JSON list of C-alpha atoms in Angstrom, two decimals:
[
{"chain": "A", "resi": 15, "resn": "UNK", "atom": "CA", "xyz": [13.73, 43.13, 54.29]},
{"chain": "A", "resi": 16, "resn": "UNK", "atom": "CA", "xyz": [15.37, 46.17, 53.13]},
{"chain": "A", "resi": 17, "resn": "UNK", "atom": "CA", "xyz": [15.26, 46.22, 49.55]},
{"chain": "A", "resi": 18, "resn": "UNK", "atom": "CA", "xyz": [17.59, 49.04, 47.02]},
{"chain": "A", "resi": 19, "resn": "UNK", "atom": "CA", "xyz": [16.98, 49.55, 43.61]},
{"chain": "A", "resi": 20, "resn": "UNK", "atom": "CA", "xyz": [19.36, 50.02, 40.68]},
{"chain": "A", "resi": 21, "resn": "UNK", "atom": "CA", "xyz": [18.53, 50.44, 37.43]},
{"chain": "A", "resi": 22, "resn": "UNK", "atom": "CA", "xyz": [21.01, 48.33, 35.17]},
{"chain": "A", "resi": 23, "resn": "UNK", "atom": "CA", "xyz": [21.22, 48.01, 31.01]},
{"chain": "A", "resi": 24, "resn": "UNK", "atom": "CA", "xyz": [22.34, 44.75, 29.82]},
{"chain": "A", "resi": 25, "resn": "UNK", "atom": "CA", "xyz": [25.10, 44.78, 27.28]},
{"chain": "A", "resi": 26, "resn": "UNK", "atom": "CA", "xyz": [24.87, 43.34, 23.79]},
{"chain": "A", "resi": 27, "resn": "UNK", "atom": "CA", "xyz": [25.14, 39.75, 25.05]},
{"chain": "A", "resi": 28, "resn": "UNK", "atom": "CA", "xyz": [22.70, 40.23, 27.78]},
{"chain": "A", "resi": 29, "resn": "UNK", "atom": "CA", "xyz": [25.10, 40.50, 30.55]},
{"chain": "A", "resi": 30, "resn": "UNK", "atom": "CA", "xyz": [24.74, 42.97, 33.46]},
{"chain": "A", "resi": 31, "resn": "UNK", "atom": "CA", "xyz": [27.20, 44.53, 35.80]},
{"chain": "A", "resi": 32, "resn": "UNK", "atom": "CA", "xyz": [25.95, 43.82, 39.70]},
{"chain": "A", "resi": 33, "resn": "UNK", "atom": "CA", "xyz": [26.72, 47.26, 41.15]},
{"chain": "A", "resi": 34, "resn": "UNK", "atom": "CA", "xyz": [29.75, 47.40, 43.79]},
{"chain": "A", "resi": 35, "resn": "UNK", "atom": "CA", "xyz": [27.66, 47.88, 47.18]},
{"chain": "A", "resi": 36, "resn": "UNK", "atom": "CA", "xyz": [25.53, 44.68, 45.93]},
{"chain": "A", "resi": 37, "resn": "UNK", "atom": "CA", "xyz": [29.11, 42.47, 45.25]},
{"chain": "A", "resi": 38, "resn": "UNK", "atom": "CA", "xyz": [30.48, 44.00, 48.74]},
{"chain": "A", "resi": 39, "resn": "UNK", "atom": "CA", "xyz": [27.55, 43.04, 50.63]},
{"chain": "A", "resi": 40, "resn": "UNK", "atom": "CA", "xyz": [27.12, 39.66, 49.48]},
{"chain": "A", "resi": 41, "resn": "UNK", "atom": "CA", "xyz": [30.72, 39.17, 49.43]},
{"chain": "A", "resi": 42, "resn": "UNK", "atom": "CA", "xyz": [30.63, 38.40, 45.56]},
{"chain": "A", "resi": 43, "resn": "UNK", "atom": "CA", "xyz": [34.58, 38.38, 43.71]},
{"chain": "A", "resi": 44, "resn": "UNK", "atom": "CA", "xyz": [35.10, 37.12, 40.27]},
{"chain": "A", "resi": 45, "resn": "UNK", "atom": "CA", "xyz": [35.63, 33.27, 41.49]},
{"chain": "A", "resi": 46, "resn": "UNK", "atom": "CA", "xyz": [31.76, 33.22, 43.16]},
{"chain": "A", "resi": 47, "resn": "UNK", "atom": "CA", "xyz": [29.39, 30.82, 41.49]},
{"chain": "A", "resi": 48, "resn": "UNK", "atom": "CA", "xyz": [25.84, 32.28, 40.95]},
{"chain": "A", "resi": 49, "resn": "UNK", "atom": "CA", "xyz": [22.53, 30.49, 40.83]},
{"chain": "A", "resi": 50, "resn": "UNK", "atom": "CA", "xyz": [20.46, 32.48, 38.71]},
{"chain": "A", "resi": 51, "resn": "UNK", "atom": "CA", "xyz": [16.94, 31.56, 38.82]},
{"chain": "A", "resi": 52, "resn": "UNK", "atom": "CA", "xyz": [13.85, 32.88, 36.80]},
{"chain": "A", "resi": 53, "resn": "UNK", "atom": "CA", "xyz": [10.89, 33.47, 39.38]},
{"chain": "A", "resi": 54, "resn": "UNK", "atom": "CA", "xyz": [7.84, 34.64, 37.13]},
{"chain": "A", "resi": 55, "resn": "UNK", "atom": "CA", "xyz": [9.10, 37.96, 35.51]},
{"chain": "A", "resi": 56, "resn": "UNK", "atom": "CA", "xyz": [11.61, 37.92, 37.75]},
{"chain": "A", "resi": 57, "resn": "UNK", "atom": "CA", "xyz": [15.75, 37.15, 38.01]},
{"chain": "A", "resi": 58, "resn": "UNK", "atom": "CA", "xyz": [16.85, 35.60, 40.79]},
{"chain": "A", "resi": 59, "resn": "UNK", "atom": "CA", "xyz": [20.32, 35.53, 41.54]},
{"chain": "A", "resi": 60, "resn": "UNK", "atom": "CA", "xyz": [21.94, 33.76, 44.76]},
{"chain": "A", "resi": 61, "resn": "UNK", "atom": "CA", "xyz": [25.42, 32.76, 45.80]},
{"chain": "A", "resi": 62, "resn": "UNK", "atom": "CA", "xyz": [26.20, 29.54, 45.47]},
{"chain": "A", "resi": 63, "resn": "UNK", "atom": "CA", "xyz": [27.91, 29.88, 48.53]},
{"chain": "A", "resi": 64, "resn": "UNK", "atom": "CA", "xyz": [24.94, 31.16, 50.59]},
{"chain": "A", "resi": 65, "resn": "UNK", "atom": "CA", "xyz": [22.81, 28.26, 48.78]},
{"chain": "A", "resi": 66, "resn": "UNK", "atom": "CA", "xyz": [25.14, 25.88, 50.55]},
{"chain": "A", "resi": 67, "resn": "UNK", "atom": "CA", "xyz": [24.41, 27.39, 54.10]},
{"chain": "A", "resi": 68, "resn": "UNK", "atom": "CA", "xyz": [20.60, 27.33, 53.80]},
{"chain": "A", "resi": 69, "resn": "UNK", "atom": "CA", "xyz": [20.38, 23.76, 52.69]},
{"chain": "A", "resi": 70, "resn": "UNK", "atom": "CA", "xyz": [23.53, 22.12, 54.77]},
{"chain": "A", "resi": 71, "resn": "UNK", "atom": "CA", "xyz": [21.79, 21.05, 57.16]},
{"chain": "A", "resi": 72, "resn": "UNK", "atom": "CA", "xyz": [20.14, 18.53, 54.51]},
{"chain": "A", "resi": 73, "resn": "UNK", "atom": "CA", "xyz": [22.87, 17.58, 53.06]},
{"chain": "A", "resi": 74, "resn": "UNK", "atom": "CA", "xyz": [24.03, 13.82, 53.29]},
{"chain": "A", "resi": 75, "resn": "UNK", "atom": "CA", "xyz": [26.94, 13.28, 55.46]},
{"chain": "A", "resi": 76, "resn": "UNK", "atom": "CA", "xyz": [29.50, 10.68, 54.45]},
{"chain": "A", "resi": 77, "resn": "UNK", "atom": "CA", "xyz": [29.99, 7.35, 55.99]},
{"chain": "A", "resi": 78, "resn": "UNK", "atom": "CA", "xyz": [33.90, 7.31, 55.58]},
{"chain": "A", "resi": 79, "resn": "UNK", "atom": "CA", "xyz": [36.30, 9.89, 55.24]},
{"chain": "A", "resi": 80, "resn": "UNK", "atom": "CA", "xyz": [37.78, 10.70, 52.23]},
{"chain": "A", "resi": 81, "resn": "UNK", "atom": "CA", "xyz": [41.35, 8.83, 52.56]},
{"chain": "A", "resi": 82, "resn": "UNK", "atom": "CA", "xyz": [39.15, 6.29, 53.43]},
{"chain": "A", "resi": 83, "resn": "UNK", "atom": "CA", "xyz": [37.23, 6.36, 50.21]},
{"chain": "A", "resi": 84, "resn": "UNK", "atom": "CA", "xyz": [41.06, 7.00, 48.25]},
{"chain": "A", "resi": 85, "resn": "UNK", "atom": "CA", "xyz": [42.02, 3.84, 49.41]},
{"chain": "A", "resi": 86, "resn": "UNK", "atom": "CA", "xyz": [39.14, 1.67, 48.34]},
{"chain": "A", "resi": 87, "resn": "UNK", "atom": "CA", "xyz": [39.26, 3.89, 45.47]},
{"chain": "A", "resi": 88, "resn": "UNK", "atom": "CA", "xyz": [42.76, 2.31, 44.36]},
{"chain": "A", "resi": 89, "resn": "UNK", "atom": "CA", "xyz": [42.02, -1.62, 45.78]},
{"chain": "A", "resi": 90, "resn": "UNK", "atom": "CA", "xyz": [39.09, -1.08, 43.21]},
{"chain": "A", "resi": 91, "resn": "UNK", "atom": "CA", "xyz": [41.10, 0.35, 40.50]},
{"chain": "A", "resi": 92, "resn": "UNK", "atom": "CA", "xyz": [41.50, -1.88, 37.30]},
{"chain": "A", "resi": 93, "resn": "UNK", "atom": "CA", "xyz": [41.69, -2.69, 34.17]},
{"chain": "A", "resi": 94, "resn": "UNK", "atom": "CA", "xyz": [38.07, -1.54, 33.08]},
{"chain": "A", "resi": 95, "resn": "UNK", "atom": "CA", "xyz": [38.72, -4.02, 29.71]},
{"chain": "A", "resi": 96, "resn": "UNK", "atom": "CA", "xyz": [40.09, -7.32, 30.20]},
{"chain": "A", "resi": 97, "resn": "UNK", "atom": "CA", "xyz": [41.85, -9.92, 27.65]},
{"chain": "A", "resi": 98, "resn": "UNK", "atom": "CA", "xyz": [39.07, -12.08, 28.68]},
{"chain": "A", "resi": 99, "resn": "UNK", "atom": "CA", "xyz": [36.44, -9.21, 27.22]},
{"chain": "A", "resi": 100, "resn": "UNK", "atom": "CA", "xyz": [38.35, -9.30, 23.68]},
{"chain": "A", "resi": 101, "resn": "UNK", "atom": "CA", "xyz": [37.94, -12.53, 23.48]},
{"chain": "A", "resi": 102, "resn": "UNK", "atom": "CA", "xyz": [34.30, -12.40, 24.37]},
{"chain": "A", "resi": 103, "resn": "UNK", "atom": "CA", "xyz": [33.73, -9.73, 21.95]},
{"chain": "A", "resi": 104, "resn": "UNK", "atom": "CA", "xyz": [34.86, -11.69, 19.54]},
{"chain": "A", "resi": 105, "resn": "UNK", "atom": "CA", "xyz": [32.97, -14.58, 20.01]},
{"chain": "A", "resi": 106, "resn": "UNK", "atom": "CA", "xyz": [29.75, -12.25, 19.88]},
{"chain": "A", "resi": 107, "resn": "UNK", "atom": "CA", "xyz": [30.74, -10.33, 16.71]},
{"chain": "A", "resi": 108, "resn": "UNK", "atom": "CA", "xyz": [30.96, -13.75, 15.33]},
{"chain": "A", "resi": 109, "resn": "UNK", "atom": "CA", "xyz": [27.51, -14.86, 16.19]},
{"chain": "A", "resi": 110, "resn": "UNK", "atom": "CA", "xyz": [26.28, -11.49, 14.62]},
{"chain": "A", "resi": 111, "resn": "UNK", "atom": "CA", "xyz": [27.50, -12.22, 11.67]},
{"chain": "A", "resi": 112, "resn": "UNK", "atom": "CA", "xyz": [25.58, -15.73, 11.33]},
{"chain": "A", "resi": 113, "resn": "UNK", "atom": "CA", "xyz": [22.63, -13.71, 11.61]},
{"chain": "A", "resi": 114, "resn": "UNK", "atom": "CA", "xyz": [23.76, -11.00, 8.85]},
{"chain": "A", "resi": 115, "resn": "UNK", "atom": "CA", "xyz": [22.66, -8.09, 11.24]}
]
């Protein structure tokens, strides 16, 4: 493992500039995620996006595809409060009130 140094000065807010060669080589532009980790006395910081590739081969695969998935998503879509659960609301707010809660 090849390793270079660079000597870096956080700013006021503790943020640090990765130097250019380091951004080229990992292929790091202003949209890339980070996963900064602290390792002892030590930072840690990984692409997200190289994260991914060392632990996809773990990752779950799906059982349907994802218009699949849309279209249960809407046969499943609703109402998520019902008439029915005013009126049951009621009747418990009721009962509450008989035992002065």
């Amino acid at each position: 493992m090849n390793t270079v140094d660079v000597i870096v000065k956080p700013m006021e807010r503790g943020q640090i500039t990765l130097p250019v060669k380091f951004r080229q080589k990992l292929g790091i532009t202003k949209d890339t995620l980070l996963n900064v980790t602290l390792e002892g006395d030590r930072v840690v910081i990984i692409p997200l996006k190289q994260m991914m590739a060392d632990f996809s081969s773990s990752v779950i695969k799906p059982e349907i595809s994802k218009e699949k998935y849309l279209l249960l998503l809407k046969e499943f879509k609703g109402k998520l409060w019902s008439a029915q659960d005013d009126v049951e609301r009621v009747r418990m707010k009721k009962s509450e009130k008989k035992w002065d809660w």
